[in-house]
Amino acid sequence: MEKLIDTFGRVATDLRVSLTDRCNLRCTYCMPEEGLQWLAKPDLLTDDEIVRLIRIAVTHLGVDEVRFTGGEPLLRPGLPGIVERVAALDPRPEMSLTTNGIGLGRIAPALRAAGLDRVNVSLDTLRPEVFKTLTRRDRHHDVLAGLAAAREAGLTPVKVNAVLMPGLNADEAPDLLAWAVENDYELRFIEQMPLDAQHGWKREGMVTAGDILTSLRTRFDLTPEGDTARGSAPAERWLVDGGPHRVGVIASVTRPFCSACDRTRLTADGQVRTCLFATEETDLRAALRSGAPDEDIARAWRTAMWGKKAGSGLDDPTFAQPARPMSAIGG
């Protein structure tokens, strides 16, 4: 099997699959209040096309982990069926899902029954009024219900992703961690990245990994797990008060981890992206719909990943944001 290797020796074994560009929140760091121009339905991959591309990735390219993303993947009507079909692949990949949690309370048992292993849920604040300001929607209670349902369904470890914003929730790091420990969730803070459609992100004033750790240490003793335990994971992790609970920080801006990246990405309209911040894409949808055999699609995918750049460019002060927002390319 020829795997997804790039010119820097990295091997992509983790596939991120965007199932839709649509979302039912309007987070200020992702999209404008009025939303975006959504992809037309004919441009989206069908369920069969998604499953076929995942099968090619698993059986021809050595992918062993699949993460379903969006937009908001729970808005994809055929989601449980897609999960069930991917779970039936041989070899079976590990499957997870990144969601805003709205609707998870209703569908978590079905996703678990279909074969989903775990979920990552985005929640930036414990304050309903701040949640409404950040997301422009009054759905805080739905996210909490979704988290509880995921835990009860066995979609564990349930990971919570939080982005801290100056002037809004930057002071909540210790409270969020105390709440996560109490509820047996694994909390991960993510530095705000330049993925908003309105290009309002600014490096100056952002809440950094250093800021987050300083804040957490006012209440908790943090013991680093170290690089050996981290492997290719994007999050640096610390034991909280000696364990067993852990907290992670994904410092994409201030502590880039590109040298260990093992991810390849598939957009909702069938484009391969080598990085969230890539400026080029490779069209697999056209190959699918023209009747190309699996081997040709796999070859095109390998060629795309071979050209992956050394880094995201986020550590460059002159960095220019990608043309497509996060909702279109998957988080």
mmCIF file of C-alpha atoms in Angstrom:
data_model
loop_
_atom_site.group_PDB
_atom_site.id
_atom_site.type_symbol
_atom_site.label_atom_id
_atom_site.label_comp_id
_atom_site.label_asym_id
_atom_site.label_seq_id
_atom_site.Cartn_x
_atom_site.Cartn_y
_atom_site.Cartn_z
ATOM 1 C CA MET A 1 0.000 0.000 0.000
ATOM 2 C CA GLU A 2 1.359 3.412 -1.008
ATOM 3 C CA LYS A 3 0.516 5.820 1.780
ATOM 4 C CA LEU A 4 -0.052 9.576 1.787
ATOM 5 C CA ILE A 5 3.549 10.730 2.183
ATOM 6 C CA ASP A 6 4.807 14.267 1.616
ATOM 7 C CA THR A 7 8.266 15.535 0.698
ATOM 8 C CA PHE A 8 9.067 16.169 4.377
ATOM 9 C CA GLY A 9 8.480 12.530 5.337
ATOM 10 C CA ARG A 10 5.164 13.037 7.077
ATOM 11 C CA VAL A 11 2.519 10.350 6.572
ATOM 12 C CA ALA A 12 -1.158 11.339 6.610
ATOM 13 C CA THR A 13 -3.240 8.736 8.422
ATOM 14 C CA ASP A 14 -5.933 11.035 9.856
ATOM 15 C CA LEU A 15 -8.697 12.080 7.439
ATOM 16 C CA ARG A 16 -10.942 15.067 8.234
ATOM 17 C CA VAL A 17 -14.178 14.921 6.221
ATOM 18 C CA SER A 18 -16.408 17.983 5.947
ATOM 19 C CA LEU A 19 -19.995 16.768 5.453
ATOM 20 C CA THR A 20 -21.580 20.167 4.883
ATOM 21 C CA ASP A 21 -20.661 23.835 4.818
ATOM 22 C CA ARG A 22 -23.880 24.810 6.615
ATOM 23 C CA CYS A 23 -24.083 25.682 10.287
ATOM 24 C CA ASN A 24 -26.873 26.613 12.708
ATOM 25 C CA LEU A 25 -24.665 29.015 14.703
ATOM 26 C CA ARG A 26 -23.009 32.249 13.597
ATOM 27 C CA CYS A 27 -19.866 32.271 15.725
ATOM 28 C CA THR A 28 -18.087 35.600 15.498
ATOM 29 C CA TYR A 29 -14.724 33.956 14.798
ATOM 30 C CA CYS A 30 -16.107 31.889 11.918
ATOM 31 C CA MET A 31 -18.731 33.731 9.878
ATOM 32 C CA PRO A 32 -20.724 36.956 9.611
ATOM 33 C CA GLU A 33 -24.110 37.344 11.308
ATOM 34 C CA GLU A 34 -26.012 37.022 8.035
ATOM 35 C CA GLY A 35 -24.293 33.731 7.243
ATOM 36 C CA LEU A 36 -22.576 32.764 3.996
ATOM 37 C CA GLN A 37 -23.451 31.762 0.475
ATOM 38 C CA TRP A 38 -23.896 28.000 0.967
ATOM 39 C CA LEU A 39 -22.764 25.440 -1.554
ATOM 40 C CA ALA A 40 -25.441 24.325 -4.008
ATOM 41 C CA LYS A 41 -26.676 20.781 -3.370
ATOM 42 C CA PRO A 42 -25.308 19.406 -6.680
ATOM 43 C CA ASP A 43 -21.846 20.629 -5.651
ATOM 44 C CA LEU A 44 -21.884 18.605 -2.424
ATOM 45 C CA LEU A 45 -20.640 15.048 -2.336
ATOM 46 C CA THR A 46 -23.415 12.482 -2.060
ATOM 47 C CA ASP A 47 -23.442 9.921 0.742
ATOM 48 C CA ASP A 48 -22.196 7.266 -1.685
ATOM 49 C CA GLU A 49 -19.367 9.519 -2.873
ATOM 50 C CA ILE A 50 -18.284 10.307 0.686
ATOM 51 C CA VAL A 51 -18.212 6.636 1.652
ATOM 52 C CA ARG A 52 -16.326 5.716 -1.513
ATOM 53 C CA LEU A 53 -13.632 8.331 -0.909
ATOM 54 C CA ILE A 54 -13.255 7.230 2.709
ATOM 55 C CA ARG A 55 -13.001 3.608 1.540
ATOM 56 C CA ILE A 56 -10.251 4.567 -0.911
ATOM 57 C CA ALA A 57 -8.430 6.443 1.855
ATOM 58 C CA VAL A 58 -8.640 3.470 4.211
ATOM 59 C CA THR A 59 -7.973 0.593 1.831
ATOM 60 C CA HIS A 60 -5.568 2.238 -0.643
ATOM 61 C CA LEU A 61 -3.849 5.019 1.316
ATOM 62 C CA GLY A 62 -3.411 3.788 4.883
ATOM 63 C CA VAL A 63 -5.837 6.144 6.643
ATOM 64 C CA ASP A 64 -6.840 4.689 10.025
ATOM 65 C CA GLU A 65 -8.707 7.598 11.620
ATOM 66 C CA VAL A 66 -11.688 9.544 10.249
ATOM 67 C CA ARG A 67 -13.091 12.740 11.767
ATOM 68 C CA PHE A 68 -16.420 14.057 10.495
ATOM 69 C CA THR A 69 -16.653 17.854 10.518
ATOM 70 C CA GLY A 70 -18.641 20.651 8.923
ATOM 71 C CA GLY A 71 -19.877 23.362 8.984
ATOM 72 C CA GLU A 72 -22.059 21.472 11.426
ATOM 73 C CA PRO A 73 -22.032 17.745 10.561
ATOM 74 C CA LEU A 74 -25.220 17.014 12.502
ATOM 75 C CA LEU A 75 -27.065 18.943 9.775
ATOM 76 C CA ARG A 76 -26.182 16.191 7.294
ATOM 77 C CA PRO A 77 -29.406 14.108 6.960
ATOM 78 C CA GLY A 78 -27.599 10.859 6.149
ATOM 79 C CA LEU A 79 -25.020 11.076 8.931
ATOM 80 C CA PRO A 80 -25.901 7.875 10.867
ATOM 81 C CA GLY A 81 -25.928 5.901 7.633
ATOM 82 C CA ILE A 82 -22.545 7.257 6.587
ATOM 83 C CA VAL A 83 -21.090 6.345 9.989
ATOM 84 C CA GLU A 84 -22.548 2.839 9.792
ATOM 85 C CA ARG A 85 -21.117 2.235 6.326
ATOM 86 C CA VAL A 86 -17.657 3.492 7.299
ATOM 87 C CA ALA A 87 -17.752 1.316 10.422
ATOM 88 C CA ALA A 88 -18.238 -1.696 8.149
ATOM 89 C CA LEU A 89 -14.986 -1.065 6.260
ATOM 90 C CA ASP A 90 -12.111 -3.505 6.614
ATOM 91 C CA PRO A 91 -9.901 -2.364 8.211
ATOM 92 C CA ARG A 92 -12.282 -0.327 10.329
ATOM 93 C CA PRO A 93 -11.020 3.211 11.003
ATOM 94 C CA GLU A 94 -11.467 4.973 14.314
ATOM 95 C CA MET A 95 -14.300 7.477 13.903
ATOM 96 C CA SER A 96 -14.981 10.750 15.681
ATOM 97 C CA LEU A 97 -17.087 13.821 15.056
ATOM 98 C CA THR A 98 -16.612 17.528 15.757
ATOM 99 C CA THR A 99 -19.897 19.310 16.459
ATOM 100 C CA ASN A 100 -21.361 22.381 18.093
ATOM 101 C CA GLY A 101 -23.570 20.020 20.092
ATOM 102 C CA ILE A 102 -26.938 21.367 18.971
ATOM 103 C CA GLY A 103 -29.086 18.324 18.212
ATOM 104 C CA LEU A 104 -26.567 15.934 19.732
ATOM 105 C CA GLY A 105 -28.930 15.188 22.615
ATOM 106 C CA ARG A 106 -31.343 13.640 20.153
ATOM 107 C CA ILE A 107 -28.955 11.763 17.855
ATOM 108 C CA ALA A 108 -26.108 10.644 20.161
ATOM 109 C CA PRO A 109 -27.527 7.126 20.821
ATOM 110 C CA ALA A 110 -28.070 6.532 17.103
ATOM 111 C CA LEU A 111 -24.542 7.650 16.259
ATOM 112 C CA ARG A 112 -23.110 5.345 18.898
ATOM 113 C CA ALA A 113 -25.207 2.445 17.598
ATOM 114 C CA ALA A 114 -23.981 3.189 14.065
ATOM 115 C CA GLY A 115 -20.365 2.863 15.208
ATOM 116 C CA LEU A 116 -19.131 6.352 16.072
ATOM 117 C CA ASP A 117 -16.398 6.163 18.694
ATOM 118 C CA ARG A 118 -16.354 9.648 20.252
ATOM 119 C CA VAL A 119 -17.170 13.336 19.824
ATOM 120 C CA ASN A 120 -15.535 16.742 20.166
ATOM 121 C CA VAL A 121 -18.033 19.436 21.137
ATOM 122 C CA SER A 122 -17.349 23.150 20.803
ATOM 123 C CA LEU A 123 -18.287 25.209 23.860
ATOM 124 C CA ASP A 124 -16.503 28.472 24.586
ATOM 125 C CA THR A 125 -18.277 29.657 27.716
ATOM 126 C CA LEU A 126 -20.310 28.596 30.738
ATOM 127 C CA ARG A 127 -22.305 31.844 30.626
ATOM 128 C CA PRO A 128 -25.476 31.691 28.498
ATOM 129 C CA GLU A 129 -25.376 35.408 27.778
ATOM 130 C CA VAL A 130 -21.780 35.226 26.553
ATOM 131 C CA PHE A 131 -22.665 32.186 24.436
ATOM 132 C CA LYS A 132 -25.420 34.225 22.789
ATOM 133 C CA THR A 133 -22.983 37.056 22.078
ATOM 134 C CA LEU A 134 -20.341 34.705 20.640
ATOM 135 C CA THR A 135 -22.666 32.546 18.542
ATOM 136 C CA ARG A 136 -25.543 34.991 17.917
ATOM 137 C CA ARG A 137 -27.918 32.207 18.997
ATOM 138 C CA ASP A 138 -29.581 31.376 22.348
ATOM 139 C CA ARG A 139 -28.723 27.654 22.367
ATOM 140 C CA HIS A 140 -26.392 27.237 25.345
ATOM 141 C CA HIS A 141 -28.757 24.802 27.067
ATOM 142 C CA ASP A 142 -28.886 22.610 23.947
ATOM 143 C CA VAL A 143 -25.104 22.259 23.880
ATOM 144 C CA LEU A 144 -25.005 21.229 27.551
ATOM 145 C CA ALA A 145 -27.742 18.671 26.887
ATOM 146 C CA GLY A 146 -25.829 17.342 23.887
ATOM 147 C CA LEU A 147 -22.658 16.918 25.930
ATOM 148 C CA ALA A 148 -24.492 14.979 28.624
ATOM 149 C CA ALA A 149 -26.171 12.775 26.016
ATOM 150 C CA ALA A 150 -22.849 11.983 24.348
ATOM 151 C CA ARG A 151 -21.354 10.951 27.672
ATOM 152 C CA GLU A 152 -24.359 8.767 28.495
ATOM 153 C CA ALA A 153 -24.271 7.146 25.037
ATOM 154 C CA GLY A 154 -20.621 6.169 25.530
ATOM 155 C CA LEU A 155 -19.114 8.514 22.933
ATOM 156 C CA THR A 156 -16.099 8.896 25.159
ATOM 157 C CA PRO A 157 -13.794 10.509 25.909
ATOM 158 C CA VAL A 158 -16.066 13.488 25.309
ATOM 159 C CA LYS A 159 -13.756 16.349 24.388
ATOM 160 C CA VAL A 160 -14.763 19.993 24.704
ATOM 161 C CA ASN A 161 -13.114 22.575 22.434
ATOM 162 C CA ALA A 162 -13.001 26.161 23.704
ATOM 163 C CA VAL A 163 -11.768 29.325 22.016
ATOM 164 C CA LEU A 164 -11.078 32.289 24.308
ATOM 165 C CA MET A 165 -11.741 35.792 23.017
ATOM 166 C CA PRO A 166 -10.479 39.041 24.558
ATOM 167 C CA GLY A 167 -13.219 40.997 26.291
ATOM 168 C CA LEU A 168 -15.727 38.142 26.139
ATOM 169 C CA ASN A 169 -14.635 34.898 27.781
ATOM 170 C CA ALA A 170 -10.868 35.295 28.253
ATOM 171 C CA ASP A 171 -11.307 35.059 32.039
ATOM 172 C CA GLU A 172 -13.160 31.718 31.962
ATOM 173 C CA ALA A 173 -10.279 29.265 31.566
ATOM 174 C CA PRO A 174 -10.183 28.093 35.234
ATOM 175 C CA ASP A 175 -13.986 27.882 35.469
ATOM 176 C CA LEU A 176 -14.204 25.888 32.249
ATOM 177 C CA LEU A 177 -11.567 23.439 33.477
ATOM 178 C CA ALA A 178 -13.239 22.979 36.870
ATOM 179 C CA TRP A 179 -16.540 22.299 35.107
ATOM 180 C CA ALA A 180 -14.926 19.834 32.679
ATOM 181 C CA VAL A 181 -13.265 17.908 35.514
ATOM 182 C CA GLU A 182 -16.537 17.753 37.422
ATOM 183 C CA ASN A 183 -18.395 16.376 34.389
ATOM 184 C CA ASP A 184 -15.610 14.039 33.204
ATOM 185 C CA TYR A 185 -15.027 15.890 29.923
ATOM 186 C CA GLU A 186 -11.577 16.480 28.446
ATOM 187 C CA LEU A 187 -11.155 20.190 27.838
ATOM 188 C CA ARG A 188 -8.993 21.563 25.030
ATOM 189 C CA PHE A 189 -8.356 25.241 24.502
ATOM 190 C CA ILE A 190 -7.726 26.316 20.909
ATOM 191 C CA GLU A 191 -5.977 29.527 20.027
ATOM 192 C CA GLN A 192 -8.182 31.643 17.813
ATOM 193 C CA MET A 193 -7.135 31.083 14.213
ATOM 194 C CA PRO A 194 -7.672 33.249 11.105
ATOM 195 C CA LEU A 195 -10.567 31.261 9.662
ATOM 196 C CA ASP A 196 -13.353 33.855 9.702
ATOM 197 C CA ALA A 197 -15.056 34.762 6.454
ATOM 198 C CA GLN A 198 -14.967 38.468 7.232
ATOM 199 C CA HIS A 199 -11.175 38.368 7.817
ATOM 200 C CA GLY A 200 -11.455 40.161 11.163
ATOM 201 C CA TRP A 201 -8.776 38.087 12.952
ATOM 202 C CA LYS A 202 -5.821 39.994 14.339
ATOM 203 C CA ARG A 203 -2.698 38.522 15.873
ATOM 204 C CA GLU A 204 -2.376 41.418 18.291
ATOM 205 C CA GLY A 205 -4.381 40.962 21.464
ATOM 206 C CA MET A 206 -5.338 37.314 20.865
ATOM 207 C CA VAL A 207 -5.457 34.993 23.891
ATOM 208 C CA THR A 208 -2.346 32.841 23.544
ATOM 209 C CA ALA A 209 -1.453 29.426 24.912
ATOM 210 C CA GLY A 210 0.823 31.168 27.400
ATOM 211 C CA ASP A 211 -2.060 33.346 28.588
ATOM 212 C CA ILE A 212 -4.289 30.299 29.006
ATOM 213 C CA LEU A 213 -1.733 28.305 30.989
ATOM 214 C CA THR A 214 -0.969 31.256 33.260
ATOM 215 C CA SER A 215 -4.671 31.611 33.992
ATOM 216 C CA LEU A 216 -5.160 27.881 34.649
ATOM 217 C CA ARG A 217 -2.219 27.748 37.044
ATOM 218 C CA THR A 218 -3.905 30.262 39.334
ATOM 219 C CA ARG A 219 -6.177 27.387 40.404
ATOM 220 C CA PHE A 220 -4.649 24.104 39.222
ATOM 221 C CA ASP A 221 -1.335 22.262 39.266
ATOM 222 C CA LEU A 222 -0.464 21.267 35.692
ATOM 223 C CA THR A 223 2.046 18.517 34.888
ATOM 224 C CA PRO A 224 3.069 18.253 31.208
ATOM 225 C CA GLU A 225 2.604 14.865 29.559
ATOM 226 C CA GLY A 226 5.456 15.591 27.164
ATOM 227 C CA ASP A 227 6.111 15.019 23.467
ATOM 228 C CA THR A 228 6.221 11.223 23.719
ATOM 229 C CA ALA A 229 2.630 11.035 24.923
ATOM 230 C CA ARG A 230 1.555 13.717 22.448
ATOM 231 C CA GLY A 231 2.753 12.026 19.275
ATOM 232 C CA SER A 232 1.168 13.734 16.258
ATOM 233 C CA ALA A 233 -1.802 15.106 18.224
ATOM 234 C CA PRO A 234 -2.342 18.861 17.821
ATOM 235 C CA ALA A 235 -2.905 19.401 21.542
ATOM 236 C CA GLU A 236 -0.194 19.691 24.159
ATOM 237 C CA ARG A 237 -1.669 18.061 27.271
ATOM 238 C CA TRP A 238 -1.198 18.455 31.000
ATOM 239 C CA LEU A 239 -2.329 16.328 33.928
ATOM 240 C CA VAL A 240 -4.629 18.347 36.168
ATOM 241 C CA ASP A 241 -3.660 18.188 39.846
ATOM 242 C CA GLY A 242 -1.764 14.962 39.227
ATOM 243 C CA GLY A 243 -4.493 13.305 37.133
ATOM 244 C CA PRO A 244 -6.362 11.407 35.931
ATOM 245 C CA HIS A 245 -8.022 14.382 34.244
ATOM 246 C CA ARG A 246 -6.172 16.195 31.477
ATOM 247 C CA VAL A 247 -6.367 19.535 29.769
ATOM 248 C CA GLY A 248 -5.026 20.320 26.320
ATOM 249 C CA VAL A 249 -3.983 23.459 24.470
ATOM 250 C CA ILE A 250 -3.850 23.651 20.682
ATOM 251 C CA ALA A 251 -1.464 26.521 19.989
ATOM 252 C CA SER A 252 -1.680 26.691 16.208
ATOM 253 C CA VAL A 253 -0.509 30.297 16.113
ATOM 254 C CA THR A 254 2.158 30.613 18.808
ATOM 255 C CA ARG A 255 3.465 27.015 18.948
ATOM 256 C CA PRO A 256 2.937 25.478 15.486
ATOM 257 C CA PHE A 257 3.042 21.680 15.334
ATOM 258 C CA CYS A 258 3.209 21.288 11.564
ATOM 259 C CA SER A 259 6.309 19.080 11.610
ATOM 260 C CA ALA A 260 4.263 16.249 13.140
ATOM 261 C CA CYS A 261 1.044 16.797 11.172
ATOM 262 C CA ASP A 262 -0.600 13.568 9.997
ATOM 263 C CA ARG A 263 -3.839 15.016 8.575
ATOM 264 C CA THR A 264 -5.422 15.130 5.142
ATOM 265 C CA ARG A 265 -8.690 16.952 4.531
ATOM 266 C CA LEU A 266 -11.685 16.443 2.278
ATOM 267 C CA THR A 267 -14.084 19.361 1.775
ATOM 268 C CA ALA A 268 -17.848 19.012 1.459
ATOM 269 C CA ASP A 269 -17.556 19.552 -2.294
ATOM 270 C CA GLY A 270 -14.891 16.909 -2.793
ATOM 271 C CA GLN A 271 -11.621 18.836 -2.728
ATOM 272 C CA VAL A 272 -8.458 17.520 -1.072
ATOM 273 C CA ARG A 273 -6.744 20.084 1.144
ATOM 274 C CA THR A 274 -3.322 19.419 2.589
ATOM 275 C CA CYS A 275 -3.843 21.974 5.383
ATOM 276 C CA LEU A 276 -6.603 24.198 6.762
ATOM 277 C CA PHE A 277 -4.587 27.130 5.451
ATOM 278 C CA ALA A 278 -3.681 25.705 2.059
ATOM 279 C CA THR A 279 -4.261 27.997 -0.910
ATOM 280 C CA GLU A 280 -4.622 25.141 -3.396
ATOM 281 C CA GLU A 281 -7.051 22.218 -3.655
ATOM 282 C CA THR A 282 -7.229 19.012 -5.682
ATOM 283 C CA ASP A 283 -10.615 18.110 -7.152
ATOM 284 C CA LEU A 284 -11.616 14.498 -6.481
ATOM 285 C CA ARG A 285 -15.321 15.084 -7.131
ATOM 286 C CA ALA A 286 -14.712 15.550 -10.848
ATOM 287 C CA ALA A 287 -12.749 12.304 -10.967
ATOM 288 C CA LEU A 288 -15.526 10.467 -9.123
ATOM 289 C CA ARG A 289 -18.223 11.749 -11.434
ATOM 290 C CA SER A 290 -16.252 11.050 -14.596
ATOM 291 C CA GLY A 291 -16.026 7.362 -13.695
ATOM 292 C CA ALA A 292 -12.378 7.225 -12.632
ATOM 293 C CA PRO A 293 -11.339 3.934 -10.967
ATOM 294 C CA ASP A 294 -10.238 3.825 -7.338
ATOM 295 C CA GLU A 295 -6.582 3.557 -8.307
ATOM 296 C CA ASP A 296 -6.680 6.826 -10.276
ATOM 297 C CA ILE A 297 -8.399 8.657 -7.426
ATOM 298 C CA ALA A 298 -5.868 7.298 -4.950
ATOM 299 C CA ARG A 299 -3.028 8.427 -7.220
ATOM 300 C CA ALA A 300 -4.452 11.951 -7.436
ATOM 301 C CA TRP A 301 -4.781 12.040 -3.650
ATOM 302 C CA ARG A 302 -1.159 10.923 -3.200
ATOM 303 C CA THR A 303 0.023 13.571 -5.644
ATOM 304 C CA ALA A 304 -1.868 16.267 -3.751
ATOM 305 C CA MET A 305 -0.368 15.272 -0.409
ATOM 306 C CA TRP A 306 3.133 14.960 -1.849
ATOM 307 C CA GLY A 307 3.047 18.717 -2.388
ATOM 308 C CA LYS A 308 2.115 19.589 1.193
ATOM 309 C CA LYS A 309 4.071 22.574 2.504
ATOM 310 C CA ALA A 310 6.327 22.443 5.541
ATOM 311 C CA GLY A 311 4.068 24.637 7.645
ATOM 312 C CA SER A 312 0.786 26.496 7.777
ATOM 313 C CA GLY A 313 2.416 29.913 7.631
ATOM 314 C CA LEU A 314 0.596 31.043 10.776
ATOM 315 C CA ASP A 315 3.883 31.963 12.422
ATOM 316 C CA ASP A 316 4.612 34.402 9.592
ATOM 317 C CA PRO A 317 3.534 37.967 10.494
ATOM 318 C CA THR A 318 2.622 38.530 6.830
ATOM 319 C CA PHE A 319 0.263 35.524 6.768
ATOM 320 C CA ALA A 320 -2.715 35.944 4.443
ATOM 321 C CA GLN A 321 -5.962 34.196 5.349
ATOM 322 C CA PRO A 322 -7.350 31.466 3.083
ATOM 323 C CA ALA A 323 -10.027 32.506 0.631
ATOM 324 C CA ARG A 324 -12.560 29.986 1.911
ATOM 325 C CA PRO A 325 -13.888 30.222 5.506
ATOM 326 C CA MET A 326 -13.699 27.315 7.967
ATOM 327 C CA SER A 327 -17.344 26.352 7.345
ATOM 328 C CA ALA A 328 -16.474 25.481 3.751
ATOM 329 C CA ILE A 329 -13.324 23.463 4.408
ATOM 330 C CA GLY A 330 -13.870 21.675 7.721
ATOM 331 C CA GLY A 331 -12.425 22.403 11.148
#
